[in-house]
Coordinates of C-alpha atoms in Angstrom, one line a residue:
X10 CA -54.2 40.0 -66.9
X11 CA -52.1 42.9 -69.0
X12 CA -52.3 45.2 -71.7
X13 CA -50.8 46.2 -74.5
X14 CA -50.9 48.8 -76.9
X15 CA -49.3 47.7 -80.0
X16 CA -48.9 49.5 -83.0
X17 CA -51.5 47.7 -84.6
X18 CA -54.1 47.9 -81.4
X19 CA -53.1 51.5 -81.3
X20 CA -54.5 52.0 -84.9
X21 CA -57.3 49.8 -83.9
X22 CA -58.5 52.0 -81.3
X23 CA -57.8 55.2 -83.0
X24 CA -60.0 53.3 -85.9
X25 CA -62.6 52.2 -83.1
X26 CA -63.1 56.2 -81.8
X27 CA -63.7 57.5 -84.7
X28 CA -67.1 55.4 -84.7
X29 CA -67.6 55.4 -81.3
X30 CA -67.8 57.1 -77.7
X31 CA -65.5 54.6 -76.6
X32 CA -63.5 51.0 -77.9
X33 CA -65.5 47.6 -77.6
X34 CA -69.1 48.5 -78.6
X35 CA -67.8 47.6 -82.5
X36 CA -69.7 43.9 -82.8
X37 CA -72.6 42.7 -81.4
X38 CA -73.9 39.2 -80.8
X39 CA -77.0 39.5 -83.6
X40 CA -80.8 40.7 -83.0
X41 CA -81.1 37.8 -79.9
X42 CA -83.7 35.6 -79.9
X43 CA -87.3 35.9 -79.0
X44 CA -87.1 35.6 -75.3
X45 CA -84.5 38.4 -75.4
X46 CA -81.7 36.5 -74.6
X47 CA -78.6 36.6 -76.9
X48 CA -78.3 33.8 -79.7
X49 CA -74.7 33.6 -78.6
X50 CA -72.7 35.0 -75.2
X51 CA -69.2 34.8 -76.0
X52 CA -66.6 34.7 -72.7
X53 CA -62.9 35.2 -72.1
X54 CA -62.4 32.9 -69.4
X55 CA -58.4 32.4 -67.8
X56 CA -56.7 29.8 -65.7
X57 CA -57.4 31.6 -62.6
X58 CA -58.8 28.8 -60.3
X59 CA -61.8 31.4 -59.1
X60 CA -65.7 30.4 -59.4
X61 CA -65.4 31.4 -63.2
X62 CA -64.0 27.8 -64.0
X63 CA -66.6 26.4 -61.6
X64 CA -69.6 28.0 -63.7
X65 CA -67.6 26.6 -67.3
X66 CA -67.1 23.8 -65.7
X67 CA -70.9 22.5 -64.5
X68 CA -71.8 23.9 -67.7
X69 CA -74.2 26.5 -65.5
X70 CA -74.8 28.9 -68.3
X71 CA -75.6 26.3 -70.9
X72 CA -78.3 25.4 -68.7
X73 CA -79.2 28.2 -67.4
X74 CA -79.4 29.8 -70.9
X75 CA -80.5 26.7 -73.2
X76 CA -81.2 29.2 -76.1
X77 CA -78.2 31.0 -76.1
X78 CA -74.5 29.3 -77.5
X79 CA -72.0 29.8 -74.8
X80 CA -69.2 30.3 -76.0
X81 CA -65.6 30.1 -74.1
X82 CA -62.5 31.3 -75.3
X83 CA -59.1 31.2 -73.5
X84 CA -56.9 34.2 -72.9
X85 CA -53.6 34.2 -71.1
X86 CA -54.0 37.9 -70.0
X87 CA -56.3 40.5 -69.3
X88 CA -54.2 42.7 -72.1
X89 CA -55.2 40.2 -74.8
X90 CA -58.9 40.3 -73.2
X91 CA -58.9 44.4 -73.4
X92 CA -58.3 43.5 -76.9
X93 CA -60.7 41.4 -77.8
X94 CA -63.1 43.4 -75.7
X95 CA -62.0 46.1 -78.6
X96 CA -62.5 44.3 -82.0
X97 CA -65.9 43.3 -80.1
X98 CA -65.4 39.3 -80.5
X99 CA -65.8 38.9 -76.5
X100 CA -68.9 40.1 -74.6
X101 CA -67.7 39.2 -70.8
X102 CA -64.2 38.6 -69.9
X103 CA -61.6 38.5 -66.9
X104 CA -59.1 41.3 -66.5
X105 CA -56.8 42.0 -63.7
X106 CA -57.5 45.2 -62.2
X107 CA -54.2 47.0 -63.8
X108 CA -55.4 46.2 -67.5
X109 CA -59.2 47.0 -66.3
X110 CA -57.5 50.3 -64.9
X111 CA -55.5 51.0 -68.1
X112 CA -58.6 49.8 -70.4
X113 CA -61.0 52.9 -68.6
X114 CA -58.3 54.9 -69.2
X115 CA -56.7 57.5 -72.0
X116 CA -56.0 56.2 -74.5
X117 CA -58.2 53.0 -74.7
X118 CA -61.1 54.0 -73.2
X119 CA -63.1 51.2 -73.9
X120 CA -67.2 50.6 -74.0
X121 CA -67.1 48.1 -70.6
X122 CA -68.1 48.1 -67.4
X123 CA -67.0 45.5 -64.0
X124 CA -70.2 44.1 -62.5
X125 CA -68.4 41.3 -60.7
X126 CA -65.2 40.8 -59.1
X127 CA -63.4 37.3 -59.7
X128 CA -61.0 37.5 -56.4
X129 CA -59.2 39.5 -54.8
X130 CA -55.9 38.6 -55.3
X131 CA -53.7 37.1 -52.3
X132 CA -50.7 34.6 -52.6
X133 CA -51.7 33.5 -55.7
X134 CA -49.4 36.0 -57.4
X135 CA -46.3 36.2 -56.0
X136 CA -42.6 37.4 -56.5
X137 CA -40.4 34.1 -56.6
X138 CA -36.7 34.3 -57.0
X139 CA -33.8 31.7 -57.8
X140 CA -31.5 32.9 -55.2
X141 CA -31.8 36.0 -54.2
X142 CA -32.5 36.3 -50.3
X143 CA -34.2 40.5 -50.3
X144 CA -35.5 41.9 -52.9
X145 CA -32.6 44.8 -52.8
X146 CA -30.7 41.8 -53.8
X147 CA -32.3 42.0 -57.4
X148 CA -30.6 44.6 -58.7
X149 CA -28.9 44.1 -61.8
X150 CA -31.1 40.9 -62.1
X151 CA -33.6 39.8 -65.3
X152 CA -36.9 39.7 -63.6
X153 CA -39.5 38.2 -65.8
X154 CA -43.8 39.4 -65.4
X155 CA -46.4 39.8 -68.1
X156 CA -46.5 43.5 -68.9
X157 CA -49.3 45.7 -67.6
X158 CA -51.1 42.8 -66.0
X159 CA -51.9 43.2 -62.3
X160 CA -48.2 40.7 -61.9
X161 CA -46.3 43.8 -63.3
X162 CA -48.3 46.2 -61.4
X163 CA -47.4 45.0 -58.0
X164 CA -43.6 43.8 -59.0
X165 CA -43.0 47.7 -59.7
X166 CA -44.8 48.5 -56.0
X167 CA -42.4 46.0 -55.0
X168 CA -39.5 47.0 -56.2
X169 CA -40.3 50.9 -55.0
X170 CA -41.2 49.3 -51.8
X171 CA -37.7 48.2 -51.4
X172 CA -36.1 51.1 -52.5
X173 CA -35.1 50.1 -56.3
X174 CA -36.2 52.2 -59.4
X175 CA -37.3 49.8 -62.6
X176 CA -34.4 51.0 -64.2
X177 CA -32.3 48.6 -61.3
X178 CA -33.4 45.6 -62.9
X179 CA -33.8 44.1 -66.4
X180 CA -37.7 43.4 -67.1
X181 CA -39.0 40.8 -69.4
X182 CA -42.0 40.8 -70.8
X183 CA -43.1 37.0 -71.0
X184 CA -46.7 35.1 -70.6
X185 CA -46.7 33.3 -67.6
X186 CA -45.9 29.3 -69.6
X187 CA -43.1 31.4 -70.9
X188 CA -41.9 32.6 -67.9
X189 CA -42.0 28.7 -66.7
X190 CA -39.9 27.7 -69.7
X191 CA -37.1 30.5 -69.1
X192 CA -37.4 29.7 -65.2
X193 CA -36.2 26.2 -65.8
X194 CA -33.8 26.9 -69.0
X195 CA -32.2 29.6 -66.2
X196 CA -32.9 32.6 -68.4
X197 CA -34.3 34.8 -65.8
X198 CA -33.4 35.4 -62.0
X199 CA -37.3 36.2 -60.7
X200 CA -40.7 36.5 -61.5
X201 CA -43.5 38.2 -60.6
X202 CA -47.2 35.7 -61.8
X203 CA -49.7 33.8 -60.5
X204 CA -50.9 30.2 -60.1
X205 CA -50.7 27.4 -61.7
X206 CA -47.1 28.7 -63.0
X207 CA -46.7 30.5 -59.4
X208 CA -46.8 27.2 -58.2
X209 CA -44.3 25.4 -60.3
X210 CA -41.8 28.1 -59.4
X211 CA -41.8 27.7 -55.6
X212 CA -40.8 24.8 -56.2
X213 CA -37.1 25.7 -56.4
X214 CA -37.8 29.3 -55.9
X215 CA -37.8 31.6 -52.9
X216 CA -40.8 33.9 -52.4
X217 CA -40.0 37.2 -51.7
X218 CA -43.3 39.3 -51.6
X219 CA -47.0 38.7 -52.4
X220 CA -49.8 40.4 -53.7
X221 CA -51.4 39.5 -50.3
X222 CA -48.3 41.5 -48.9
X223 CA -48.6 44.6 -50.8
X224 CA -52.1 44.6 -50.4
X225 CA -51.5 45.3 -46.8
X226 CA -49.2 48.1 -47.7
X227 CA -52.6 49.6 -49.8
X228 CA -51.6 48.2 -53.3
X229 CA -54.9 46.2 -53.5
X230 CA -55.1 44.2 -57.1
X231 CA -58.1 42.1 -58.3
X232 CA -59.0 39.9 -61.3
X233 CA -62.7 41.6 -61.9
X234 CA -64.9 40.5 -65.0
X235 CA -65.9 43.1 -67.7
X236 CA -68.6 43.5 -69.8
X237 CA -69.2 45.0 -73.1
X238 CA -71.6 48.2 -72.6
X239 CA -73.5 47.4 -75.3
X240 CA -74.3 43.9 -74.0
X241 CA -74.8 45.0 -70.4
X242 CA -77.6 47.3 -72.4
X243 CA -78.8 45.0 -74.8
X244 CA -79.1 41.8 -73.0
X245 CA -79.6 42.9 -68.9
X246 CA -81.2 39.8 -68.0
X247 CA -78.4 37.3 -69.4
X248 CA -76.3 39.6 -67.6
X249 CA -78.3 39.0 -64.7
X250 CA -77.9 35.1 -65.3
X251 CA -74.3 34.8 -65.8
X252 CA -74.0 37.3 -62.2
X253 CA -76.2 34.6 -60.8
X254 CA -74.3 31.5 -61.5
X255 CA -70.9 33.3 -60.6
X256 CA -72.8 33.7 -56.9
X257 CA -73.9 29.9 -57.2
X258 CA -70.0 29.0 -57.6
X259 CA -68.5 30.8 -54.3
X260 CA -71.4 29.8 -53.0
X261 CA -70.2 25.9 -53.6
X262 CA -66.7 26.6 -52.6
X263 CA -68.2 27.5 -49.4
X264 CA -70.9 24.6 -48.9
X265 CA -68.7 21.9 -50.5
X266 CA -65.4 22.5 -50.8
X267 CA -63.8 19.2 -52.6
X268 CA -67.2 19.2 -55.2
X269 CA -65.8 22.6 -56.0
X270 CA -61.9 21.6 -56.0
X271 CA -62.9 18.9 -58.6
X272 CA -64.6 21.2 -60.4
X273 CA -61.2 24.0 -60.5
X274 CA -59.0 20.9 -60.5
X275 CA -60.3 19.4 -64.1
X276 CA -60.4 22.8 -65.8
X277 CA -56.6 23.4 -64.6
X278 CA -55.6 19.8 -65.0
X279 CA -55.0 19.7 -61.4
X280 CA -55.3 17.1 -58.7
X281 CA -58.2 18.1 -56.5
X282 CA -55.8 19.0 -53.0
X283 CA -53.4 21.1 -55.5
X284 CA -57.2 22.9 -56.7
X285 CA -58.4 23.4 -53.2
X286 CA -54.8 24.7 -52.2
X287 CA -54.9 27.5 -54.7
X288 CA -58.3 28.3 -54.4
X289 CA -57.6 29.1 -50.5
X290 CA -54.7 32.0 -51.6
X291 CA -57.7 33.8 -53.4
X292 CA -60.4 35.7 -51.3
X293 CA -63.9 35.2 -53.6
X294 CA -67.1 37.1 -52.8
X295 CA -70.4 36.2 -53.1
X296 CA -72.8 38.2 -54.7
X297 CA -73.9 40.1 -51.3
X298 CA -70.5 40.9 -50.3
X299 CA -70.1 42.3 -53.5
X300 CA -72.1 45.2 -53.0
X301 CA -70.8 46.2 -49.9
X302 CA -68.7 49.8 -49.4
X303 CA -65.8 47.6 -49.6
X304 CA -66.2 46.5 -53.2
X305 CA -68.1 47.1 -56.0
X306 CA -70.9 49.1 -53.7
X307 CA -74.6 50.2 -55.0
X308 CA -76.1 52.3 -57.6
X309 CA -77.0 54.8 -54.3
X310 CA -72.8 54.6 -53.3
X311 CA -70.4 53.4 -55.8
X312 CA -67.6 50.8 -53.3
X313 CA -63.7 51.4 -52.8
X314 CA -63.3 49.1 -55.7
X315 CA -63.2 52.7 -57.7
X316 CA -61.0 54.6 -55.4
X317 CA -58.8 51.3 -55.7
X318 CA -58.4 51.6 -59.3
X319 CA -58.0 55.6 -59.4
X320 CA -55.2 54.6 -57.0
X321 CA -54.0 51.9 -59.3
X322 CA -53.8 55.2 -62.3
X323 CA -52.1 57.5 -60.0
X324 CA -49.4 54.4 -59.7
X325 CA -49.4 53.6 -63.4
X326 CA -48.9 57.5 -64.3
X327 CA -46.6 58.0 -62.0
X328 CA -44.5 55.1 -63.6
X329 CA -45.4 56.5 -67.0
X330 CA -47.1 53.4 -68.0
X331 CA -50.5 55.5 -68.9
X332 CA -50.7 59.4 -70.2
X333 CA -52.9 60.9 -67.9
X334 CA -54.9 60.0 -64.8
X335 CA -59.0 59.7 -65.2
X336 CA -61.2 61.6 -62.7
X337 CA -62.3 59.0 -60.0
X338 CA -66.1 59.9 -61.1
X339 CA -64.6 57.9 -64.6
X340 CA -64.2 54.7 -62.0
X341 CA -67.3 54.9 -60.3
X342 CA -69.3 55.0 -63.6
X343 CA -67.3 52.0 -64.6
X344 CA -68.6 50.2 -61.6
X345 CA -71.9 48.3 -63.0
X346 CA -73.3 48.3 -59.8
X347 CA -76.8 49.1 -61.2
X348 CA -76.5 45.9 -63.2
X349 CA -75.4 44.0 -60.2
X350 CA -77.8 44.8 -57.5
X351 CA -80.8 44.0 -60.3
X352 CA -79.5 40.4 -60.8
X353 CA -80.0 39.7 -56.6
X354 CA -83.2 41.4 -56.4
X355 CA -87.0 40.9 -57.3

């Protein structure tokens, strides 16, 4: 869920641009096979316990796809999923909307579009503290977050929210099993991440604010999934299937509840009430809701989900965490909403 532009990505993309209109249209997945599916769909899944891990766990794609090789890779951020996205060795992946809103942005602007939305992010990310009772009481204090993912995002709306400046506090940049293994060694004060480390932390930490919170004060974050334009192009109907089994999945958190806990709770090596617990912090959308004003929209009226993330750039620029702030038009056309209303119709 974060982004980061190393030296080394930095020369990447620079390398990338010269080739292309935008990063992540590098690699494709061969010439497909005769049906015109790909010979191989290549994911970047995350421990998020959404309807993504429901569809890797039933093994719908494999079967839904039987001539294509699924393959799923783990990522521990949307930063190292951008990436990835950008050397073109991931076709569909899961970002939070601050790296999505950084990749679509100067100076990555990379070659992918959202056609689904994983969750909408609620107490699953949180701001947890050891003993601090406000978060005025931070200042001065390490606060450790994964930088530029949507956790870093809404800890510095947080801390504006409460009157501090980033410069108040001393920010860490740590993945979140790092963050878990300075929590208990008592390197940091607070952090800002999300479940299943979220969870370990309120164990003998204090919540102070959630995303769910800031949400309500309009700083709306998301994990969405992104795919390679090129794919999206090449390959529209095994688009269309993977949309289609990410609708079965909240679909079956809906209709039955513990098959779909079991499914979360093996992928996250969790016990099935722990599963169902955190998969009731996240608000999940079917494929209908979806396309409503509210989110992604239609091709005829692109949804807030493109005003959210324009938003989400003002935010960024105006903590000097991106150069310059896209035209919302940039957002909309980053919206694959065409993409999405063909897979739930015909």
């Amino acid at each position: 869920m974060k982004t980061r532009l190393v030296p080394a990505l930095a020369a990447l993309v620079l390398a990338l641009a010269a080739c292309s209109s935008g990063t992540g249209a590098a690699k494709d997945t061969g010439a497909g096979n005769a049906d015109g599916s790909p010979e191989e769909l290549r994911i970047g899944y995350q421990l998020i316990p959404n309807g993504d891990l429901i569809v890797k766990d039933q093994k719908w794609l494999e079967q839904a796809l039987p001539d294509t090789k699924i393959t799923w890779s783990k990522f521990d951020s949307g930063g190292d999923v951008n990436t990835a996205i950008i050397a073109g060795s991931v076709d569909i992946g899961l970002a939070g909307s601050s790296p999505v809103t950084r990749g679509l942005s100067a100076p990555l602007n990379i070659a992918y579009k959202v056609p689904w939305i994983f969750d909408v992010i609620g107490e699953n990310e949180a701001l947890v503290a050891k003993s601090a009772g406000s978060i005025a009481d931070l200042k001065g204090k390490k606060i450790a977050t994964p930088f530029s993912s949507t956790s870093h995002y809404s800890l510095l709306a947080a801390l504006q929210d409460a009157g501090l400046k980033e410069s108040d506090v001393k920010i860490i940049d740590l993945e979140p099993q790092d963050i878990q293994a300075a929590w208990t060694r008592g390197d940091i004060d607070a952090a800002y991440v999300w479940t299943p480390v979220l969870g370990e932390l309120e164990k003998t930490g204090k919540t102070l604010i959630s995303s769910k919170d800031l949400a309500a004060k309009g700083k709306v974050t998301a994990d969405l999934a992104v795919v390679r334009t090129a794919f999206a192009d090449k390959y529209p109907k095994a688009l269309s299937v993977w949309l289609q089994q990410q609708d079965r999945a909240i679909k079956l958190v809906r209709s039955d509840k513990d098959a779909a806990a079991a499914a979360v709770g093996r992928q996250l090596n969790l016990d099935p009430a722990e599963a169902a617990r955190q998969i009731g912090q996240l608000v999940l959308l079917d494929g209908k809701e979806q396309q409503s004003a509210a989110y992604l929209g239609t091709p005829a009226a692109p949804g807030d989900l493109a005003k959210n993330l324009h938003s989400a750039a003002e935010f960024l620029k105006s903590q000097q965490k991106i150069d310059a702030v896209p035209e919302l038009s940039a957002f909309q056309q980053g919206l694959a909403v065409k993409e999405l209303s063909d897979a739930f119709t015909g």
